[in-house]
Short mmCIF file of C-alpha atoms in Angstrom, two decimals:
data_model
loop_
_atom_site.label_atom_id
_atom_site.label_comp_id
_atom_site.label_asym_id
_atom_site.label_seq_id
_atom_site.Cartn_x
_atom_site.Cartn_y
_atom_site.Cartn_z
CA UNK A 471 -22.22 9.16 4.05
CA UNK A 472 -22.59 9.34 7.93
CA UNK A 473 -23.97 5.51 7.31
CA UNK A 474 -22.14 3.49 9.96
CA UNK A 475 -20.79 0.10 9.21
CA UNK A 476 -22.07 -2.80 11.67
CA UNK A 477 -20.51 -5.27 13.57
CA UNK A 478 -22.78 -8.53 13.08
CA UNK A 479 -22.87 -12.17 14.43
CA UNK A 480 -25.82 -14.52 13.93
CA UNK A 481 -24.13 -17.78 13.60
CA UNK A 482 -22.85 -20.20 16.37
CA UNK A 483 -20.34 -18.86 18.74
CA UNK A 484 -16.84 -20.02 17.93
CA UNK A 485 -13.64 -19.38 20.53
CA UNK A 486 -10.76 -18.09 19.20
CA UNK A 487 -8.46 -20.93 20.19
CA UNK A 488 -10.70 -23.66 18.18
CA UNK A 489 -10.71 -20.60 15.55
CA UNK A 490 -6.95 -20.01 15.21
CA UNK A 491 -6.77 -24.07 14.72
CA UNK A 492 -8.98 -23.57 11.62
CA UNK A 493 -6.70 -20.64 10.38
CA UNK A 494 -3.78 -23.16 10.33
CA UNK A 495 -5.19 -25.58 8.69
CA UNK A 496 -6.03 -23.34 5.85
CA UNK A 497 -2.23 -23.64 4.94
CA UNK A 498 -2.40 -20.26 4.06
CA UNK A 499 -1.96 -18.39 7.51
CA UNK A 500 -0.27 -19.35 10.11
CA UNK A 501 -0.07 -16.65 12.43
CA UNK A 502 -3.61 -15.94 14.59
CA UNK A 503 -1.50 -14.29 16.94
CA UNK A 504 0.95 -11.03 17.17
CA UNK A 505 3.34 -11.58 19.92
CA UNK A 506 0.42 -13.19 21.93
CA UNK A 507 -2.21 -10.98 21.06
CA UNK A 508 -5.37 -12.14 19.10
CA UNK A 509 -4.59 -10.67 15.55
CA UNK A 510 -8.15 -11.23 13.66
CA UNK A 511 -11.85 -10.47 15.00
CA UNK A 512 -14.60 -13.02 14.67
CA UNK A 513 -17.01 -10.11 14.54
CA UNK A 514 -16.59 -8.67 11.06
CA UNK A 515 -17.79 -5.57 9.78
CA UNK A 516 -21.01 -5.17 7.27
CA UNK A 517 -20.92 -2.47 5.33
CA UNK A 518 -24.50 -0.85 3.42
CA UNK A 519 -24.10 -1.17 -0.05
CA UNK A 520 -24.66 2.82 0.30
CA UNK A 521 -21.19 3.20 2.34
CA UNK A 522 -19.60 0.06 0.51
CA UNK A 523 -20.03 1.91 -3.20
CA UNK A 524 -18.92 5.48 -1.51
CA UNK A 525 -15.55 3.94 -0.27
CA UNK A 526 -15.02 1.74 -3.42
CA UNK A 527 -15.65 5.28 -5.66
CA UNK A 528 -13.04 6.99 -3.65
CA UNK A 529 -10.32 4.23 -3.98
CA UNK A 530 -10.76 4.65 -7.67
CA UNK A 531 -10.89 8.36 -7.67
CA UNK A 532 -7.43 8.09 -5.46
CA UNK A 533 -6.06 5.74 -7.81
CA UNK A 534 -6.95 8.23 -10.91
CA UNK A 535 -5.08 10.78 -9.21
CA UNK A 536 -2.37 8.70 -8.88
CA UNK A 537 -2.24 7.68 -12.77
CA UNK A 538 -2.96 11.45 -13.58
CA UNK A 539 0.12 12.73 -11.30
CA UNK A 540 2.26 10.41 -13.22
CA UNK A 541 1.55 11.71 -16.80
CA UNK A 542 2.03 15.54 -15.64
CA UNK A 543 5.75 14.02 -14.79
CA UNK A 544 6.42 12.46 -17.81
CA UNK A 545 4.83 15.61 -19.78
CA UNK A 546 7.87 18.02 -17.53
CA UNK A 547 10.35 15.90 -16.26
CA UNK A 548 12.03 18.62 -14.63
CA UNK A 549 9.61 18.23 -11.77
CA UNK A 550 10.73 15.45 -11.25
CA UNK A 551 14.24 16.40 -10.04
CA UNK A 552 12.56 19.82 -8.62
CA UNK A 553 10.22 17.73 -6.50
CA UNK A 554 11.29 14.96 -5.29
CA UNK A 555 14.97 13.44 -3.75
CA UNK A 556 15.21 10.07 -6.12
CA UNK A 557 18.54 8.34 -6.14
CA UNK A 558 20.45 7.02 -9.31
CA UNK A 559 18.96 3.46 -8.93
CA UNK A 560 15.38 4.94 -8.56
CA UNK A 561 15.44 7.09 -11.20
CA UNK A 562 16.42 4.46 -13.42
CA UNK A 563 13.37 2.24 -12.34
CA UNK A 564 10.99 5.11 -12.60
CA UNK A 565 12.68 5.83 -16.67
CA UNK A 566 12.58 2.23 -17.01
CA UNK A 567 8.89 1.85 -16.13
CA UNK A 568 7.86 4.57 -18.69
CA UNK A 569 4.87 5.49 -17.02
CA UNK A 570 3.84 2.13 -15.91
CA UNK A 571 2.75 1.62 -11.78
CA UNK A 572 -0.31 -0.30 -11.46
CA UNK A 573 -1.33 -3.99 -11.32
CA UNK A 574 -2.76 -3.89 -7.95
CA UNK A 575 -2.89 -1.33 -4.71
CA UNK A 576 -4.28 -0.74 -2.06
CA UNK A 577 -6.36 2.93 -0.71
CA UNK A 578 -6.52 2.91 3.15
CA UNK A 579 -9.33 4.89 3.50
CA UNK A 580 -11.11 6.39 7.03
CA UNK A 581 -14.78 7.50 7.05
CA UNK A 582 -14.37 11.10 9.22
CA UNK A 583 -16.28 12.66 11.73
CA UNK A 584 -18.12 15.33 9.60
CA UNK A 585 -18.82 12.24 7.04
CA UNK A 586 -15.74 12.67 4.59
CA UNK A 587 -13.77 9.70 3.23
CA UNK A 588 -10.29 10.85 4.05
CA UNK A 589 -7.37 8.70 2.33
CA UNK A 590 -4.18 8.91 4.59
CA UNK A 591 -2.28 7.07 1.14
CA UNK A 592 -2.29 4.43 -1.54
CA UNK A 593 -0.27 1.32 -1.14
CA UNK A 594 0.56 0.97 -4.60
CA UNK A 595 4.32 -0.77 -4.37
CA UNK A 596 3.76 -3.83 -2.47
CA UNK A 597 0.21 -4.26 -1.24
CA UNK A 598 -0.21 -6.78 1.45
CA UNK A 599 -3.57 -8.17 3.49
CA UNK A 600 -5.21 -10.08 0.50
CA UNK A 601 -4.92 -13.96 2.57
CA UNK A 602 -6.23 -12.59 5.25
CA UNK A 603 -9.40 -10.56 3.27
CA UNK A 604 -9.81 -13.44 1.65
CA UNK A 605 -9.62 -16.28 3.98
CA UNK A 606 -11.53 -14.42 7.04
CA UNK A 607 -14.41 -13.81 4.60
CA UNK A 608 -14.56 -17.55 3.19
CA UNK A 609 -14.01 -18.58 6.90
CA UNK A 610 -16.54 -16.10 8.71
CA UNK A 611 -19.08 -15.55 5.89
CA UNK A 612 -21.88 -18.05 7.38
CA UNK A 613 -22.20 -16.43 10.92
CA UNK A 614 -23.28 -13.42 9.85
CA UNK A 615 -26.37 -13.87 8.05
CA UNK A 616 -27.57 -12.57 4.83
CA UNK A 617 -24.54 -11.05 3.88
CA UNK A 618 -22.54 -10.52 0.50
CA UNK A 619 -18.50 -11.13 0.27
CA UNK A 620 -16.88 -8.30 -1.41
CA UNK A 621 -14.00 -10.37 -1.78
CA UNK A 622 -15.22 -13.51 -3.39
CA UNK A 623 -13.98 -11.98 -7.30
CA UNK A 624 -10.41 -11.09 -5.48
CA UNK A 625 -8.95 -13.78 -7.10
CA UNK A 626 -10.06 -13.73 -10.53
CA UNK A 627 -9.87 -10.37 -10.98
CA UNK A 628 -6.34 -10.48 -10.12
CA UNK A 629 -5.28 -13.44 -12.50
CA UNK A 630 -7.38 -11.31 -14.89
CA UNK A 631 -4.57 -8.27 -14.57
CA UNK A 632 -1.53 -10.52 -14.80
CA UNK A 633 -2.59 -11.91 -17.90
CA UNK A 634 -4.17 -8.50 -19.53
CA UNK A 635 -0.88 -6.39 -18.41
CA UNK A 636 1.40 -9.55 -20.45
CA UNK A 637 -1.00 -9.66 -23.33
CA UNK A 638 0.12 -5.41 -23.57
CA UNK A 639 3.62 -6.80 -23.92
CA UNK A 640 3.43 -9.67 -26.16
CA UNK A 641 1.74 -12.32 -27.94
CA UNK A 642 2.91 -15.08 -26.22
CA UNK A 643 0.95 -16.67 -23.43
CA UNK A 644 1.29 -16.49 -19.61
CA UNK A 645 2.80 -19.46 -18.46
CA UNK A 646 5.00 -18.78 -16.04
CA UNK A 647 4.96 -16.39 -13.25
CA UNK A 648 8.24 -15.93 -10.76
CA UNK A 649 6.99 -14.18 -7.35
CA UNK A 650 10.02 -12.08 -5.78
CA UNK A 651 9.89 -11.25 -1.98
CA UNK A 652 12.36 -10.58 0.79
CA UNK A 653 12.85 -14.61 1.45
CA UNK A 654 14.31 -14.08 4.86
CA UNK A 655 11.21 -12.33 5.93
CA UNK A 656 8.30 -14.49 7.12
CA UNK A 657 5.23 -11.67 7.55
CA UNK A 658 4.06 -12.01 3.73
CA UNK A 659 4.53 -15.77 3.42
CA UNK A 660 0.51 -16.53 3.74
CA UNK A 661 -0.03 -13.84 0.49
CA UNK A 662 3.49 -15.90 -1.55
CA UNK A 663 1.24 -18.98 -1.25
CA UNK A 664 -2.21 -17.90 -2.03
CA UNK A 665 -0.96 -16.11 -5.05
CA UNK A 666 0.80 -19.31 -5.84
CA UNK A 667 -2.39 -21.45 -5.32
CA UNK A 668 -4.23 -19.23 -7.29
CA UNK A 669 -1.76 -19.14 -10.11
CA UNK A 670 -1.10 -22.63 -10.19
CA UNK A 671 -5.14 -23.21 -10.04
CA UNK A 672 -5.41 -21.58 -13.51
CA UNK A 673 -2.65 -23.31 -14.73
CA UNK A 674 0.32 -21.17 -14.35
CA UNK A 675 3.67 -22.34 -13.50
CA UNK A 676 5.33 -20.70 -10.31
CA UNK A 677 8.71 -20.20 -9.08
CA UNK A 678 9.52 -18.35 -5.63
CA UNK A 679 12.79 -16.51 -4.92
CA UNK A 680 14.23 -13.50 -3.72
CA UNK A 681 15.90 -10.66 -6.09
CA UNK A 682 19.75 -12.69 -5.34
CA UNK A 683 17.92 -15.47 -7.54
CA UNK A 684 16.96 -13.29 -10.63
CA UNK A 685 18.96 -13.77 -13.58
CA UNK A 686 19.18 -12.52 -17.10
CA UNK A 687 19.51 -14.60 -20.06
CA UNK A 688 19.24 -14.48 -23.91
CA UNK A 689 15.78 -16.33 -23.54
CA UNK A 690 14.75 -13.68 -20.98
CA UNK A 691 14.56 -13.51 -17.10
CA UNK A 692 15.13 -16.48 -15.29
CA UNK A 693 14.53 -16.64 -11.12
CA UNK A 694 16.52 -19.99 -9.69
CA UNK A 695 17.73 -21.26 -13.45
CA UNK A 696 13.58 -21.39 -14.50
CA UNK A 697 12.60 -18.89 -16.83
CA UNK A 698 9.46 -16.81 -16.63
CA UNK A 699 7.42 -14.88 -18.45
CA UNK A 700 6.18 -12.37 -15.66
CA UNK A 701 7.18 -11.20 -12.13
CA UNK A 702 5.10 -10.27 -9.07
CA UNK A 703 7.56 -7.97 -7.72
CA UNK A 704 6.71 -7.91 -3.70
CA UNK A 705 9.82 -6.41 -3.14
CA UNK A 706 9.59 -3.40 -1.88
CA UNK A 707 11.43 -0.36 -4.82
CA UNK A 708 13.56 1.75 -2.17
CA UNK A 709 14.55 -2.12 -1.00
CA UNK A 710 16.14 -2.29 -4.60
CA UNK A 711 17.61 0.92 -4.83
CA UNK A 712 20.16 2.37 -2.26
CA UNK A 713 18.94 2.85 1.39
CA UNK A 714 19.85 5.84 2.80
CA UNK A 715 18.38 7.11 6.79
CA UNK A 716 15.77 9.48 7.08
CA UNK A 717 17.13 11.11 10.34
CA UNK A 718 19.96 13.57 10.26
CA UNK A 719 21.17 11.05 13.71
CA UNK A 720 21.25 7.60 12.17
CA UNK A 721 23.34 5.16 11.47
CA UNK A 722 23.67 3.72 8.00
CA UNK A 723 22.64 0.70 7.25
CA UNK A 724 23.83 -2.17 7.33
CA UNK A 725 22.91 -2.82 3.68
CA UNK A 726 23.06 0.10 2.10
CA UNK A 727 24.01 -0.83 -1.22
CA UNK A 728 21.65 -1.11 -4.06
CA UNK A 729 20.59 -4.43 -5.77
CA UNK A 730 22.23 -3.64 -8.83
CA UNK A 731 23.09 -6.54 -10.95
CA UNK A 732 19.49 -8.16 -10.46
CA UNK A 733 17.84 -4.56 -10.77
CA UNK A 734 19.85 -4.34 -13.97
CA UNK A 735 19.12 -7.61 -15.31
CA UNK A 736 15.23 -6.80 -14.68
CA UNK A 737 14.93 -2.99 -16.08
CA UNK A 738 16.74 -4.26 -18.98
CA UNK A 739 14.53 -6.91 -19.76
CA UNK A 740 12.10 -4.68 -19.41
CA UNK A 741 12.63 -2.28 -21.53
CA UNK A 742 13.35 -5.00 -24.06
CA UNK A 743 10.03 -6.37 -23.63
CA UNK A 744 11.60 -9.72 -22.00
CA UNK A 745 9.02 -10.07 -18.83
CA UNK A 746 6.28 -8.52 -17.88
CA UNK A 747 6.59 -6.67 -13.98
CA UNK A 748 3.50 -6.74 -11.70
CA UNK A 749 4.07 -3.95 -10.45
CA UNK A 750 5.70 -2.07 -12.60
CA UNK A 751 8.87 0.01 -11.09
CA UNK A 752 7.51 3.22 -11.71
CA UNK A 753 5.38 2.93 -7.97
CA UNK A 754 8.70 4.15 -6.77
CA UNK A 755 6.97 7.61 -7.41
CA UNK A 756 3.42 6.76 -6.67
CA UNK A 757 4.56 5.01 -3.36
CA UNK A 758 6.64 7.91 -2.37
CA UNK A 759 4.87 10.09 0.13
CA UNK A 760 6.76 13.41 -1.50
CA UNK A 761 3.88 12.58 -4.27
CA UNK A 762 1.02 13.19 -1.69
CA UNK A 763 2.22 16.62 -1.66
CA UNK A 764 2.31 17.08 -4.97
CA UNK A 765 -1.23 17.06 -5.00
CA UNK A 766 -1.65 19.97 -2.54
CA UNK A 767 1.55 21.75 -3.41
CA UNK A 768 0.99 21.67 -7.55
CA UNK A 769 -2.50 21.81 -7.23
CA UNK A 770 -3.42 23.38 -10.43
CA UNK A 771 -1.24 21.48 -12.41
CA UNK A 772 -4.13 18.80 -12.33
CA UNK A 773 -7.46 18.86 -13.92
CA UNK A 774 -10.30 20.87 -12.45
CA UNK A 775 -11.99 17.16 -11.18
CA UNK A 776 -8.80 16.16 -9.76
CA UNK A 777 -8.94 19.23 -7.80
CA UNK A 778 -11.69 18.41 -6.40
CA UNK A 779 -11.12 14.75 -5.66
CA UNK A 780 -7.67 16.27 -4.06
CA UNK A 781 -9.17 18.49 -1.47
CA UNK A 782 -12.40 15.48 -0.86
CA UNK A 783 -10.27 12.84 -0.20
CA UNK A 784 -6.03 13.48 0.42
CA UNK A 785 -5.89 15.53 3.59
CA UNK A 786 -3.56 18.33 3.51
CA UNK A 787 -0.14 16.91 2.86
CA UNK A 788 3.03 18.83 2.12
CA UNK A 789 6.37 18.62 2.60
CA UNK A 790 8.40 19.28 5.81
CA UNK A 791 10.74 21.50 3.89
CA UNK A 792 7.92 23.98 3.01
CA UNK A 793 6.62 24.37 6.24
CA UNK A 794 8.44 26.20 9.05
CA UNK A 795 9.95 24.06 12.31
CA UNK A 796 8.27 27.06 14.23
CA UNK A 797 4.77 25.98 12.52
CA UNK A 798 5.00 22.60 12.71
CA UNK A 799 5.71 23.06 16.82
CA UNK A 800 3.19 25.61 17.39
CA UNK A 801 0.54 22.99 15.60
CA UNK A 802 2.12 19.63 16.78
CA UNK A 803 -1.62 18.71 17.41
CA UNK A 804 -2.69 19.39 13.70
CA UNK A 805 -0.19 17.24 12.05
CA UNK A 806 1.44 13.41 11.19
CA UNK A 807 4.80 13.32 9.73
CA UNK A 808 5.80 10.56 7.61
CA UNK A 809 8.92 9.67 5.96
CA UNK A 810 8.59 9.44 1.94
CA UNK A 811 8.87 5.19 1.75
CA UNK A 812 8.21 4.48 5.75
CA UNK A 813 5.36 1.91 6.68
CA UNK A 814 5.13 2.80 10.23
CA UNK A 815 6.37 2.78 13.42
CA UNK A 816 9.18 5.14 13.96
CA UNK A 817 8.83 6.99 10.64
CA UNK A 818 4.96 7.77 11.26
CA UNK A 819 4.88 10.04 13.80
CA UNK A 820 1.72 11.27 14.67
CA UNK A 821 1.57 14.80 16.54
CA UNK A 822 -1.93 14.24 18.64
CA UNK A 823 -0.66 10.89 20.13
CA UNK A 824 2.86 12.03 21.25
CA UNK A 825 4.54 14.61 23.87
CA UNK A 826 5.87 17.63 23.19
CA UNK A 827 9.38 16.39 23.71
CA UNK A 828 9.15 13.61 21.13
CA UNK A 829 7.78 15.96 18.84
CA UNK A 830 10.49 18.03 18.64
CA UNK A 831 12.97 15.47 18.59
CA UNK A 832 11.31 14.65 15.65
CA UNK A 833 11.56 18.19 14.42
CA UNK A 834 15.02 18.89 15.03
CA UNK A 835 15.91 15.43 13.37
CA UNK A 836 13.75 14.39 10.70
CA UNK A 837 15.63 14.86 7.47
CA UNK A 838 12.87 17.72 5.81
CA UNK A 839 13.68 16.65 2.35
CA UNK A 840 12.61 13.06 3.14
CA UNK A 841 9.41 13.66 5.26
CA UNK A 842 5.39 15.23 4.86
CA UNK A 843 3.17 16.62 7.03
CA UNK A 844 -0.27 15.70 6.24
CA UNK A 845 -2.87 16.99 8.22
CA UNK A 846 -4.72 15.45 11.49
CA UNK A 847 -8.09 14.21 10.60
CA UNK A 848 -10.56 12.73 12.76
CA UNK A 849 -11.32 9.47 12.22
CA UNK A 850 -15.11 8.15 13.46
CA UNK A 851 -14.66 5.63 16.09
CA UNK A 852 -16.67 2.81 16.25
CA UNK A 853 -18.93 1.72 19.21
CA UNK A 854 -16.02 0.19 21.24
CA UNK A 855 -14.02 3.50 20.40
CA UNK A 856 -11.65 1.69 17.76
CA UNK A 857 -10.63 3.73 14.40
CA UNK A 858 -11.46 1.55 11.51
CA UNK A 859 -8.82 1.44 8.16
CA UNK A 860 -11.11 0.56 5.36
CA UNK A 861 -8.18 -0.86 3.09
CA UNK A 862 -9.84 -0.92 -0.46
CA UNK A 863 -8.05 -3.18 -2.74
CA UNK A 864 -7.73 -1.84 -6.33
CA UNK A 865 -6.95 -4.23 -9.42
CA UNK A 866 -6.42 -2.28 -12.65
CA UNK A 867 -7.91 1.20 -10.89
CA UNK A 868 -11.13 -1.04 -10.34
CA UNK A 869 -12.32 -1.50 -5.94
CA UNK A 870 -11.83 -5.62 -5.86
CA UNK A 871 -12.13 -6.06 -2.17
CA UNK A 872 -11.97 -4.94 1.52
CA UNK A 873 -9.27 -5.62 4.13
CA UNK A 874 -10.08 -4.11 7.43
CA UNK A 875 -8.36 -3.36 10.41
CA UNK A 876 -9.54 -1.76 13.72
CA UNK A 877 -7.10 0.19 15.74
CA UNK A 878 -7.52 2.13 19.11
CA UNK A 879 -4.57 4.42 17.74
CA UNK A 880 -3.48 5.67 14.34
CA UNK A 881 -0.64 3.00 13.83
CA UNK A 882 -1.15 -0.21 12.85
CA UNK A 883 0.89 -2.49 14.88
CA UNK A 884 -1.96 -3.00 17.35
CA UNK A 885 -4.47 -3.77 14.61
CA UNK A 886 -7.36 -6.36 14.94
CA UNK A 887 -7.87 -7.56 11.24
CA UNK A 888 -11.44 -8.34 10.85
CA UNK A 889 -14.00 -9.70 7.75
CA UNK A 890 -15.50 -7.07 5.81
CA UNK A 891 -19.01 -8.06 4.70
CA UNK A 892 -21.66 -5.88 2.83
CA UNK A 893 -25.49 -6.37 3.37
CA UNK A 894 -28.02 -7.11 1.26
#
């Protein structure tokens, strides 16, 4: 397992400025730069097949654990309410989805120190990264020699999904597909039109809009007047619900309230077998960090090779409210505290990389209820001292594809996104 991955360039040297023209004339992506800082890598990374099999294994494993952590809660509901801190509007999308979470996800997985594959959490609400897997591969493949793209089945595998998860739910055909994102945000546009290019390549019908635009009507779900037979949902399921702060100091928001009417018209049609949802509403439990310790926390609930996978691959994770403040600011080196639905940024703090100060500001403020501590783990840097996020997509609980990022610290802002390539 202590297999590196390699940094490789054999073919002609391109700069990134002539690059970044390329990458906007894709159509796809439009953004080479991140507040004028190179965002992609023209050096990608080439996996062995040895290390490339070992990190697509543990995605799936992950993803199992996932699928078996949601039957133990529909077996004994009452851990749901005992466990986790779900408001009305996400309980009702986690009954509505009766078990159902997966289309596609993503594992963002680290390859440790001592050799371990260490998987910090799965991305299994709105996974993001696939235009720029995809198009860095198709883009960077010839200058780096004999090289396989992991990637290159991305796209058929995931029409594959969309039409096996409808063909669960009915008889009739997929053709039409509505794709519902935040519209006023721009970050996710390049993934809204490769999923439409791909759709509309295998002959699907497409309509974009955000959840103001969905609509219920006797023929089913309609998005802008059009009805559709499915939805990519890449709108994020505490977005949906009500939005409450996760410190005990802030402000509300300025949105607060829940998207009912649309999130009505949608969990009703769904549980009238009107549209098909990709994904399903029930990630609200499997994106929730509270479910990472679940694993730890209700151990044996899960099968004995669960167990195992639990301990080889989640680090220690529990919640804040089970561990003392005392604890947590003795070992402020030993632990990262995330909030249950936070990305990022100022709801992923990391103990190693911050003072003592902000670390008990954190502490005294962090609502415990709403945050984890998962343990520190030590990530192997690569040559130039970078972490590398091996971001495993999954499609149906089967590794589809790689989208990597190297990082000189544990967030992500300051990510280089680079191709992922394995060797022959």
């Amino acid at each position: 397992m202590r297999e590196p991955s390699k940094s490789s360039s054999s073919g002609p040297l391109v700069d990134y400025t002539t690059f970044a023209r390329t990458i906007y004339e894709t159509g796809v992506l439009s953004d080479p730069w991140f507040d004028g800082v190179e965002r992609f890598g023209l050096e990608g990374v080439v996996l062995s097949p040895r290390l490339a099999n070992s990190l697509a294994v543990a995605a799936e494993r992950v993803a199992y654990l996932h699928e078996e952590l949601v039957r133990i809660l529909l077996d004994e509901p009452t851990l749901l309410t005992e466990f986790y801190h779900l408001t009305p509007c996400q309980y009702a999308m986690w009954q509505a989805a009766g078990g159902l979470w997966h289309g596609i996800a993503r594992a963002d997985l680290f390859l440790c120190q001592d050799g371990r594959i260490a998987c910090c959490e799965l991305n299994s609400d709105t996974p993001s990264g696939q235009p720029e897997a995809v198009i860095l591969n198709q883009l960077l493949q010839p200058r780096h020699g004999d090289v396989d793209d992991p990637n290159a089945g991305l796209e058929r595998r995931f029409i594959a999904m969309l039409r096996e998860s409808h063909a669960k739910r009915t008889d009739k055909p997929l053709t039409s597909v509505g794709i519902i994102y935040p519209t006023e945000l721009t970050e996710d546009l390049g993934m809204i039109t490769l999923f439409t290019q791909w759709l509309e390549a295998s002959g699907i019908a497409v309509v974009h809009g955000s959840p103001y635009n969905v609509h219920r009507t006797r023929r089913g779900i309609a998005v802008l007047g059009e009805p559709v037979d499915l939805v990519i949902r890449h709108y994020k399921t505490d977005w949906w619900g009500e939005r409450l702060p996760v410190w005990d100091d802030a402000p509300d928001y300025l949105d607060p309230d829940p998207l009912d009417e649309p999130l009505r018209a949608l969990l009703t049609a769904d549980i009238c077998g009107e549209v098909t949802i990709v994904n399903p509403f029930g990630a609200v439990i499997t994106q929730n960090k509270l479910s990472l310790a679940f694993f730890w926390e209700e151990q044996h609930r899960f099968s004995r090779r669960s167990q195992h996978w639990i301990r080889q691959y989640i680090p220690q994770t529990y919640r804040m409210s089970s561990l003392s403040p005392d604890r947590l600011r003795a070992e402020r080196t030993q632990w990262v505290l995330k909030s249950d639905y936070g990305c990022e940024g100022e709801e992923t703090i990391c103990g190693p990389f911050v003072s003592d100060e902000l670390w008990q500001k954190t502490i005294d403020h962090a609502l415990p209820e709403r945050f984890v501590a998962q343990r520190f783990f030590h990530a192997q840097p690569d040559p130039m001292g970078r972490l590398t996020n091996y971001g495993v997509f999954l499609i149906g609980g089967t590794a589809s594809g790689f989208f990597t990022r190297l990082s000189p610290q544990s967030t992500q802002y300051t990510a280089l996104t680079v191709p992922t390539f394995v060797a022959r």
